[in-house]
JSON list of C-alpha atoms in Angstrom, two decimals:
[
{"chain": "A", "resi": 151, "resn": "MET", "atom": "CA", "xyz": [0.00, 0.00, 0.00]},
{"chain": "A", "resi": 152, "resn": "PRO", "atom": "CA", "xyz": [1.42, 3.41, -0.86]},
{"chain": "A", "resi": 153, "resn": "GLY", "atom": "CA", "xyz": [2.48, 5.38, 2.18]},
{"chain": "A", "resi": 154, "resn": "HIS", "atom": "CA", "xyz": [2.67, 2.28, 4.34]},
{"chain": "A", "resi": 155, "resn": "ASP", "atom": "CA", "xyz": [6.31, 1.29, 4.04]},
{"chain": "A", "resi": 156, "resn": "PRO", "atom": "CA", "xyz": [7.94, -0.53, 6.95]},
{"chain": "A", "resi": 157, "resn": "VAL", "atom": "CA", "xyz": [9.61, 2.08, 9.17]},
{"chain": "A", "resi": 158, "resn": "ALA", "atom": "CA", "xyz": [11.89, 0.05, 11.44]},
{"chain": "A", "resi": 159, "resn": "PHE", "atom": "CA", "xyz": [14.51, -0.58, 8.77]},
{"chain": "A", "resi": 160, "resn": "ASP", "atom": "CA", "xyz": [14.58, 2.96, 7.37]},
{"chain": "A", "resi": 161, "resn": "ALA", "atom": "CA", "xyz": [15.61, 6.31, 8.79]},
{"chain": "A", "resi": 162, "resn": "HIS", "atom": "CA", "xyz": [12.67, 8.53, 9.68]},
{"chain": "A", "resi": 163, "resn": "ASP", "atom": "CA", "xyz": [11.66, 11.37, 11.99]},
{"chain": "A", "resi": 164, "resn": "HIS", "atom": "CA", "xyz": [11.32, 9.30, 15.16]},
{"chain": "A", "resi": 165, "resn": "GLY", "atom": "CA", "xyz": [10.13, 12.25, 17.27]},
{"chain": "A", "resi": 166, "resn": "GLN", "atom": "CA", "xyz": [7.27, 12.83, 14.84]},
{"chain": "A", "resi": 167, "resn": "CYS", "atom": "CA", "xyz": [6.55, 9.10, 14.81]},
{"chain": "A", "resi": 168, "resn": "VAL", "atom": "CA", "xyz": [6.17, 9.02, 18.63]},
{"chain": "A", "resi": 169, "resn": "GLU", "atom": "CA", "xyz": [4.19, 12.27, 18.70]},
{"chain": "A", "resi": 170, "resn": "THR", "atom": "CA", "xyz": [1.75, 11.01, 16.06]},
{"chain": "A", "resi": 171, "resn": "ALA", "atom": "CA", "xyz": [1.17, 7.70, 17.84]},
{"chain": "A", "resi": 172, "resn": "ILE", "atom": "CA", "xyz": [0.53, 9.34, 21.23]},
{"chain": "A", "resi": 173, "resn": "ALA", "atom": "CA", "xyz": [-1.84, 11.87, 19.63]},
{"chain": "A", "resi": 174, "resn": "ALA", "atom": "CA", "xyz": [-3.73, 9.05, 17.88]},
{"chain": "A", "resi": 175, "resn": "ALA", "atom": "CA", "xyz": [-4.04, 7.13, 21.16]},
{"chain": "A", "resi": 176, "resn": "GLU", "atom": "CA", "xyz": [-5.29, 10.23, 23.00]},
{"chain": "A", "resi": 177, "resn": "ALA", "atom": "CA", "xyz": [-7.82, 10.99, 20.26]},
{"chain": "A", "resi": 178, "resn": "HIS", "atom": "CA", "xyz": [-9.09, 7.41, 20.14]},
{"chain": "A", "resi": 179, "resn": "CYS", "atom": "CA", "xyz": [-9.46, 7.22, 23.91]},
{"chain": "A", "resi": 180, "resn": "ALA", "atom": "CA", "xyz": [-11.29, 10.56, 24.02]},
{"chain": "A", "resi": 181, "resn": "ALA", "atom": "CA", "xyz": [-13.64, 9.54, 21.19]},
{"chain": "A", "resi": 182, "resn": "GLU", "atom": "CA", "xyz": [-14.39, 6.16, 22.79]},
{"chain": "A", "resi": 183, "resn": "SER", "atom": "CA", "xyz": [-14.53, 7.46, 26.41]},
{"chain": "A", "resi": 184, "resn": "LEU", "atom": "CA", "xyz": [-11.61, 5.22, 27.36]},
{"chain": "A", "resi": 185, "resn": "ARG", "atom": "CA", "xyz": [-9.17, 5.98, 30.15]},
{"chain": "A", "resi": 186, "resn": "PHE", "atom": "CA", "xyz": [-5.68, 6.60, 28.81]},
{"chain": "A", "resi": 187, "resn": "THR", "atom": "CA", "xyz": [-4.14, 6.27, 32.26]},
{"chain": "A", "resi": 188, "resn": "PRO", "atom": "CA", "xyz": [-0.60, 7.39, 33.09]},
{"chain": "A", "resi": 189, "resn": "VAL", "atom": "CA", "xyz": [0.64, 3.77, 33.16]},
{"chain": "A", "resi": 190, "resn": "ARG", "atom": "CA", "xyz": [-0.97, 3.01, 29.77]},
{"chain": "A", "resi": 191, "resn": "ARG", "atom": "CA", "xyz": [0.57, 6.16, 28.31]},
{"chain": "A", "resi": 192, "resn": "ALA", "atom": "CA", "xyz": [3.98, 5.33, 29.82]},
{"chain": "A", "resi": 193, "resn": "ALA", "atom": "CA", "xyz": [3.82, 1.76, 28.45]},
{"chain": "A", "resi": 194, "resn": "LEU", "atom": "CA", "xyz": [3.02, 3.07, 24.98]},
{"chain": "A", "resi": 195, "resn": "GLU", "atom": "CA", "xyz": [5.78, 5.69, 25.17]},
{"chain": "A", "resi": 196, "resn": "ILE", "atom": "CA", "xyz": [8.29, 3.01, 26.21]},
{"chain": "A", "resi": 197, "resn": "LEU", "atom": "CA", "xyz": [7.28, 0.77, 23.30]},
{"chain": "A", "resi": 198, "resn": "LEU", "atom": "CA", "xyz": [7.44, 3.73, 20.94]},
{"chain": "A", "resi": 199, "resn": "SER", "atom": "CA", "xyz": [10.92, 4.66, 22.16]},
{"chain": "A", "resi": 200, "resn": "GLU", "atom": "CA", "xyz": [12.40, 1.93, 19.97]},
{"chain": "A", "resi": 201, "resn": "HIS", "atom": "CA", "xyz": [11.22, 0.17, 16.85]},
{"chain": "A", "resi": 202, "resn": "ARG", "atom": "CA", "xyz": [11.69, -3.29, 18.24]},
{"chain": "A", "resi": 203, "resn": "ALA", "atom": "CA", "xyz": [9.62, -5.81, 20.06]},
{"chain": "A", "resi": 204, "resn": "MET", "atom": "CA", "xyz": [9.81, -5.79, 23.84]},
{"chain": "A", "resi": 205, "resn": "GLY", "atom": "CA", "xyz": [8.82, -8.56, 26.24]},
{"chain": "A", "resi": 206, "resn": "ALA", "atom": "CA", "xyz": [6.34, -7.88, 29.03]},
{"chain": "A", "resi": 207, "resn": "TYR", "atom": "CA", "xyz": [8.98, -8.23, 31.74]},
{"chain": "A", "resi": 208, "resn": "GLU", "atom": "CA", "xyz": [11.34, -5.80, 30.01]},
{"chain": "A", "resi": 209, "resn": "LEU", "atom": "CA", "xyz": [8.43, -3.37, 29.78]},
{"chain": "A", "resi": 210, "resn": "LEU", "atom": "CA", "xyz": [7.64, -4.01, 33.45]},
{"chain": "A", "resi": 211, "resn": "ASP", "atom": "CA", "xyz": [11.24, -3.17, 34.40]},
{"chain": "A", "resi": 212, "resn": "ARG", "atom": "CA", "xyz": [11.03, 0.11, 32.48]},
{"chain": "A", "resi": 213, "resn": "LEU", "atom": "CA", "xyz": [7.63, 0.93, 34.04]},
{"chain": "A", "resi": 214, "resn": "ASN", "atom": "CA", "xyz": [9.09, 0.19, 37.48]},
{"chain": "A", "resi": 215, "resn": "GLN", "atom": "CA", "xyz": [11.99, 2.57, 36.78]},
{"chain": "A", "resi": 216, "resn": "ALA", "atom": "CA", "xyz": [9.38, 5.20, 35.89]},
{"chain": "A", "resi": 217, "resn": "GLY", "atom": "CA", "xyz": [7.67, 4.68, 39.25]},
{"chain": "A", "resi": 218, "resn": "PHE", "atom": "CA", "xyz": [4.71, 2.52, 38.24]},
{"chain": "A", "resi": 219, "resn": "GLY", "atom": "CA", "xyz": [5.46, -0.54, 40.37]},
{"chain": "A", "resi": 220, "resn": "SER", "atom": "CA", "xyz": [7.03, -3.91, 39.78]},
{"chain": "A", "resi": 221, "resn": "GLN", "atom": "CA", "xyz": [4.07, -6.32, 39.86]},
{"chain": "A", "resi": 222, "resn": "PRO", "atom": "CA", "xyz": [3.43, -8.14, 36.55]},
{"chain": "A", "resi": 223, "resn": "PRO", "atom": "CA", "xyz": [-0.25, -7.07, 36.34]},
{"chain": "A", "resi": 224, "resn": "VAL", "atom": "CA", "xyz": [0.96, -3.48, 35.90]},
{"chain": "A", "resi": 225, "resn": "ALA", "atom": "CA", "xyz": [2.50, -4.33, 32.53]},
{"chain": "A", "resi": 226, "resn": "TYR", "atom": "CA", "xyz": [0.00, -6.98, 31.47]},
{"chain": "A", "resi": 227, "resn": "ARG", "atom": "CA", "xyz": [-3.06, -4.80, 32.07]},
{"chain": "A", "resi": 228, "resn": "ALA", "atom": "CA", "xyz": [-1.49, -1.91, 30.17]},
{"chain": "A", "resi": 229, "resn": "LEU", "atom": "CA", "xyz": [-0.51, -4.23, 27.30]},
{"chain": "A", "resi": 230, "resn": "GLU", "atom": "CA", "xyz": [-3.98, -5.79, 27.20]},
{"chain": "A", "resi": 231, "resn": "PHE", "atom": "CA", "xyz": [-5.55, -2.34, 26.83]},
{"chain": "A", "resi": 232, "resn": "LEU", "atom": "CA", "xyz": [-3.02, -1.18, 24.24]},
{"chain": "A", "resi": 233, "resn": "VAL", "atom": "CA", "xyz": [-3.40, -4.34, 22.13]},
{"chain": "A", "resi": 234, "resn": "ALA", "atom": "CA", "xyz": [-7.21, -4.34, 22.38]},
{"chain": "A", "resi": 235, "resn": "ASN", "atom": "CA", "xyz": [-7.30, -0.77, 21.08]},
{"chain": "A", "resi": 236, "resn": "GLY", "atom": "CA", "xyz": [-4.80, -1.29, 18.25]},
{"chain": "A", "resi": 237, "resn": "PHE", "atom": "CA", "xyz": [-1.97, 0.85, 19.68]},
{"chain": "A", "resi": 238, "resn": "VAL", "atom": "CA", "xyz": [0.31, -2.16, 20.13]},
{"chain": "A", "resi": 239, "resn": "HIS", "atom": "CA", "xyz": [0.68, -5.51, 18.38]},
{"chain": "A", "resi": 240, "resn": "LYS", "atom": "CA", "xyz": [1.85, -8.81, 19.84]},
{"chain": "A", "resi": 241, "resn": "ILE", "atom": "CA", "xyz": [4.67, -10.51, 17.95]},
{"chain": "A", "resi": 242, "resn": "GLU", "atom": "CA", "xyz": [3.82, -14.17, 18.51]},
{"chain": "A", "resi": 243, "resn": "ARG", "atom": "CA", "xyz": [7.20, -15.55, 17.43]},
{"chain": "A", "resi": 244, "resn": "LEU", "atom": "CA", "xyz": [9.04, -13.42, 19.99]},
{"chain": "A", "resi": 245, "resn": "ASN", "atom": "CA", "xyz": [6.30, -13.42, 22.65]},
{"chain": "A", "resi": 246, "resn": "ALA", "atom": "CA", "xyz": [6.81, -9.68, 22.70]},
{"chain": "A", "resi": 247, "resn": "PHE", "atom": "CA", "xyz": [5.02, -6.44, 21.87]},
{"chain": "A", "resi": 248, "resn": "ILE", "atom": "CA", "xyz": [5.64, -3.59, 19.48]},
{"chain": "A", "resi": 249, "resn": "ALA", "atom": "CA", "xyz": [3.96, -0.22, 19.08]},
{"chain": "A", "resi": 250, "resn": "CYS", "atom": "CA", "xyz": [1.74, 0.03, 16.02]},
{"chain": "A", "resi": 251, "resn": "ALA", "atom": "CA", "xyz": [3.38, 1.89, 13.14]},
{"chain": "A", "resi": 252, "resn": "HIS", "atom": "CA", "xyz": [0.00, 2.98, 11.76]},
{"chain": "A", "resi": 253, "resn": "PRO", "atom": "CA", "xyz": [-2.07, 4.03, 14.77]},
{"chain": "A", "resi": 254, "resn": "GLY", "atom": "CA", "xyz": [-5.68, 4.94, 14.21]},
{"chain": "A", "resi": 255, "resn": "GLU", "atom": "CA", "xyz": [-5.88, 3.03, 10.93]},
{"chain": "A", "resi": 256, "resn": "ASN", "atom": "CA", "xyz": [-7.81, -0.15, 10.29]},
{"chain": "A", "resi": 257, "resn": "HIS", "atom": "CA", "xyz": [-5.16, -2.43, 8.84]},
{"chain": "A", "resi": 258, "resn": "SER", "atom": "CA", "xyz": [-3.79, -5.96, 8.70]},
{"chain": "A", "resi": 259, "resn": "PRO", "atom": "CA", "xyz": [-0.16, -5.80, 9.72]},
{"chain": "A", "resi": 260, "resn": "ALA", "atom": "CA", "xyz": [2.58, -8.17, 8.64]},
{"chain": "A", "resi": 261, "resn": "PHE", "atom": "CA", "xyz": [5.77, -8.26, 10.67]},
{"chain": "A", "resi": 262, "resn": "LEU", "atom": "CA", "xyz": [9.24, -8.60, 9.17]},
{"chain": "A", "resi": 263, "resn": "ILE", "atom": "CA", "xyz": [11.51, -9.95, 11.91]},
{"chain": "A", "resi": 264, "resn": "CYS", "atom": "CA", "xyz": [15.30, -9.96, 11.62]},
{"chain": "A", "resi": 265, "resn": "ARG", "atom": "CA", "xyz": [16.57, -13.30, 12.93]},
{"chain": "A", "resi": 266, "resn": "LEU", "atom": "CA", "xyz": [19.92, -11.73, 13.82]},
{"chain": "A", "resi": 267, "resn": "CYS", "atom": "CA", "xyz": [19.09, -8.51, 15.70]},
{"chain": "A", "resi": 268, "resn": "GLU", "atom": "CA", "xyz": [15.34, -9.11, 16.25]},
{"chain": "A", "resi": 269, "resn": "ALA", "atom": "CA", "xyz": [14.42, -5.72, 14.76]},
{"chain": "A", "resi": 270, "resn": "VAL", "atom": "CA", "xyz": [10.80, -5.73, 13.65]},
{"chain": "A", "resi": 271, "resn": "ALA", "atom": "CA", "xyz": [9.21, -3.75, 10.84]},
{"chain": "A", "resi": 272, "resn": "GLU", "atom": "CA", "xyz": [5.47, -3.47, 10.43]},
{"chain": "A", "resi": 273, "resn": "ALA", "atom": "CA", "xyz": [4.25, -3.70, 6.85]},
{"chain": "A", "resi": 274, "resn": "GLN", "atom": "CA", "xyz": [0.79, -4.12, 5.37]},
{"chain": "A", "resi": 275, "resn": "SER", "atom": "CA", "xyz": [-0.77, -7.40, 4.34]},
{"chain": "A", "resi": 276, "resn": "ALA", "atom": "CA", "xyz": [-4.02, -8.24, 2.65]},
{"chain": "A", "resi": 277, "resn": "PRO", "atom": "CA", "xyz": [-5.16, -11.56, 4.15]},
{"chain": "A", "resi": 278, "resn": "ALA", "atom": "CA", "xyz": [-8.47, -11.54, 2.29]},
{"chain": "A", "resi": 279, "resn": "ARG", "atom": "CA", "xyz": [-6.54, -11.61, -1.00]},
{"chain": "A", "resi": 280, "resn": "GLY", "atom": "CA", "xyz": [-4.09, -14.17, -2.32]},
{"chain": "A", "resi": 281, "resn": "SER", "atom": "CA", "xyz": [-4.05, -17.86, -1.49]},
{"chain": "A", "resi": 282, "resn": "LEU", "atom": "CA", "xyz": [-5.25, -17.43, 2.10]},
{"chain": "A", "resi": 283, "resn": "GLY", "atom": "CA", "xyz": [-8.21, -15.32, 0.99]},
{"chain": "A", "resi": 284, "resn": "GLU", "atom": "CA", "xyz": [-9.03, -17.80, -1.78]},
{"chain": "A", "resi": 285, "resn": "ALA", "atom": "CA", "xyz": [-8.93, -20.74, 0.67]},
{"chain": "A", "resi": 286, "resn": "ALA", "atom": "CA", "xyz": [-11.19, -18.88, 3.08]},
{"chain": "A", "resi": 287, "resn": "LYS", "atom": "CA", "xyz": [-13.63, -17.97, 0.33]},
{"chain": "A", "resi": 288, "resn": "ALA", "atom": "CA", "xyz": [-13.71, -21.55, -1.00]},
{"chain": "A", "resi": 289, "resn": "THR", "atom": "CA", "xyz": [-14.66, -22.88, 2.42]},
{"chain": "A", "resi": 290, "resn": "GLY", "atom": "CA", "xyz": [-17.04, -20.07, 3.35]},
{"chain": "A", "resi": 291, "resn": "PHE", "atom": "CA", "xyz": [-14.70, -18.97, 6.13]},
{"chain": "A", "resi": 292, "resn": "GLN", "atom": "CA", "xyz": [-14.66, -15.29, 7.10]},
{"chain": "A", "resi": 293, "resn": "ILE", "atom": "CA", "xyz": [-11.22, -14.07, 8.14]},
{"chain": "A", "resi": 294, "resn": "GLU", "atom": "CA", "xyz": [-11.41, -11.78, 11.17]},
{"chain": "A", "resi": 295, "resn": "ARG", "atom": "CA", "xyz": [-7.77, -11.59, 12.15]},
{"chain": "A", "resi": 296, "resn": "THR", "atom": "CA", "xyz": [-4.47, -12.90, 10.85]},
{"chain": "A", "resi": 297, "resn": "VAL", "atom": "CA", "xyz": [-0.96, -12.82, 12.22]},
{"chain": "A", "resi": 298, "resn": "VAL", "atom": "CA", "xyz": [1.66, -12.66, 9.48]},
{"chain": "A", "resi": 299, "resn": "GLU", "atom": "CA", "xyz": [5.26, -12.88, 10.64]},
{"chain": "A", "resi": 300, "resn": "ALA", "atom": "CA", "xyz": [8.18, -13.30, 8.26]},
{"chain": "A", "resi": 301, "resn": "LEU", "atom": "CA", "xyz": [11.64, -14.22, 9.53]},
{"chain": "A", "resi": 302, "resn": "GLY", "atom": "CA", "xyz": [14.70, -13.03, 7.62]},
{"chain": "A", "resi": 303, "resn": "VAL", "atom": "CA", "xyz": [17.60, -10.60, 7.74]},
{"chain": "A", "resi": 304, "resn": "CYS", "atom": "CA", "xyz": [17.20, -6.81, 7.92]},
{"chain": "A", "resi": 305, "resn": "PRO", "atom": "CA", "xyz": [19.20, -4.48, 5.64]},
{"chain": "A", "resi": 306, "resn": "THR", "atom": "CA", "xyz": [21.59, -3.47, 8.45]},
{"chain": "A", "resi": 307, "resn": "CYS", "atom": "CA", "xyz": [22.48, -7.06, 9.34]},
{"chain": "A", "resi": 308, "resn": "ALA", "atom": "CA", "xyz": [22.69, -8.04, 5.68]},
{"chain": "A", "resi": 309, "resn": "GLY", "atom": "CA", "xyz": [25.11, -5.14, 5.13]},
{"chain": "A", "resi": 310, "resn": "LYS", "atom": "CA", "xyz": [27.26, -6.21, 8.08]},
{"chain": "A", "resi": 311, "resn": "SER", "atom": "CA", "xyz": [27.35, -9.76, 6.72]},
{"chain": "A", "resi": 312, "resn": "ALA", "atom": "CA", "xyz": [28.35, -8.48, 3.26]},
{"chain": "A", "resi": 313, "resn": "GLU", "atom": "CA", "xyz": [31.14, -6.36, 4.82]},
{"chain": "A", "resi": 314, "resn": "LYS", "atom": "CA", "xyz": [32.56, -9.39, 6.65]},
{"chain": "A", "resi": 315, "resn": "THR", "atom": "CA", "xyz": [32.62, -11.50, 3.50]},
{"chain": "A", "resi": 316, "resn": "GLY", "atom": "CA", "xyz": [33.91, -8.69, 1.31]},
{"chain": "A", "resi": 317, "resn": "ALA", "atom": "CA", "xyz": [30.93, -8.87, -1.01]}
]
């Protein structure tokens, strides 16, 4: 989709990226009368601080450092809210979470995961099209949610590998 390139592997205005995501979360919560509590906001800001997946316990450590407590429910409740409202996605392969690169948009993300550095880029997928969509249509199945995760090597790691081999 035009305008929906993966951002984790490319340079971009990260400050604008964070600002846009927080503004989208605030607007969504206001429109839906949801509580965007300080701990939920802090959890989202922490996940936005890097374009990589973060485990719940790493997030909990960072929340604890920010003064939000060290009990696992602190992180899990915040993550549950953030995932349910589309601000964060769970990366199943890594059992970790990443801030949504396209907040406020209805989309089907696909995750490109570097097997060397574990960087994650969010791209767009179209599960209702292609072979999966055709299989669903043939069986009368209605796709509600898909998780697409591709494992490979990011451009940075591929470049480092090429440098080592002299390619």
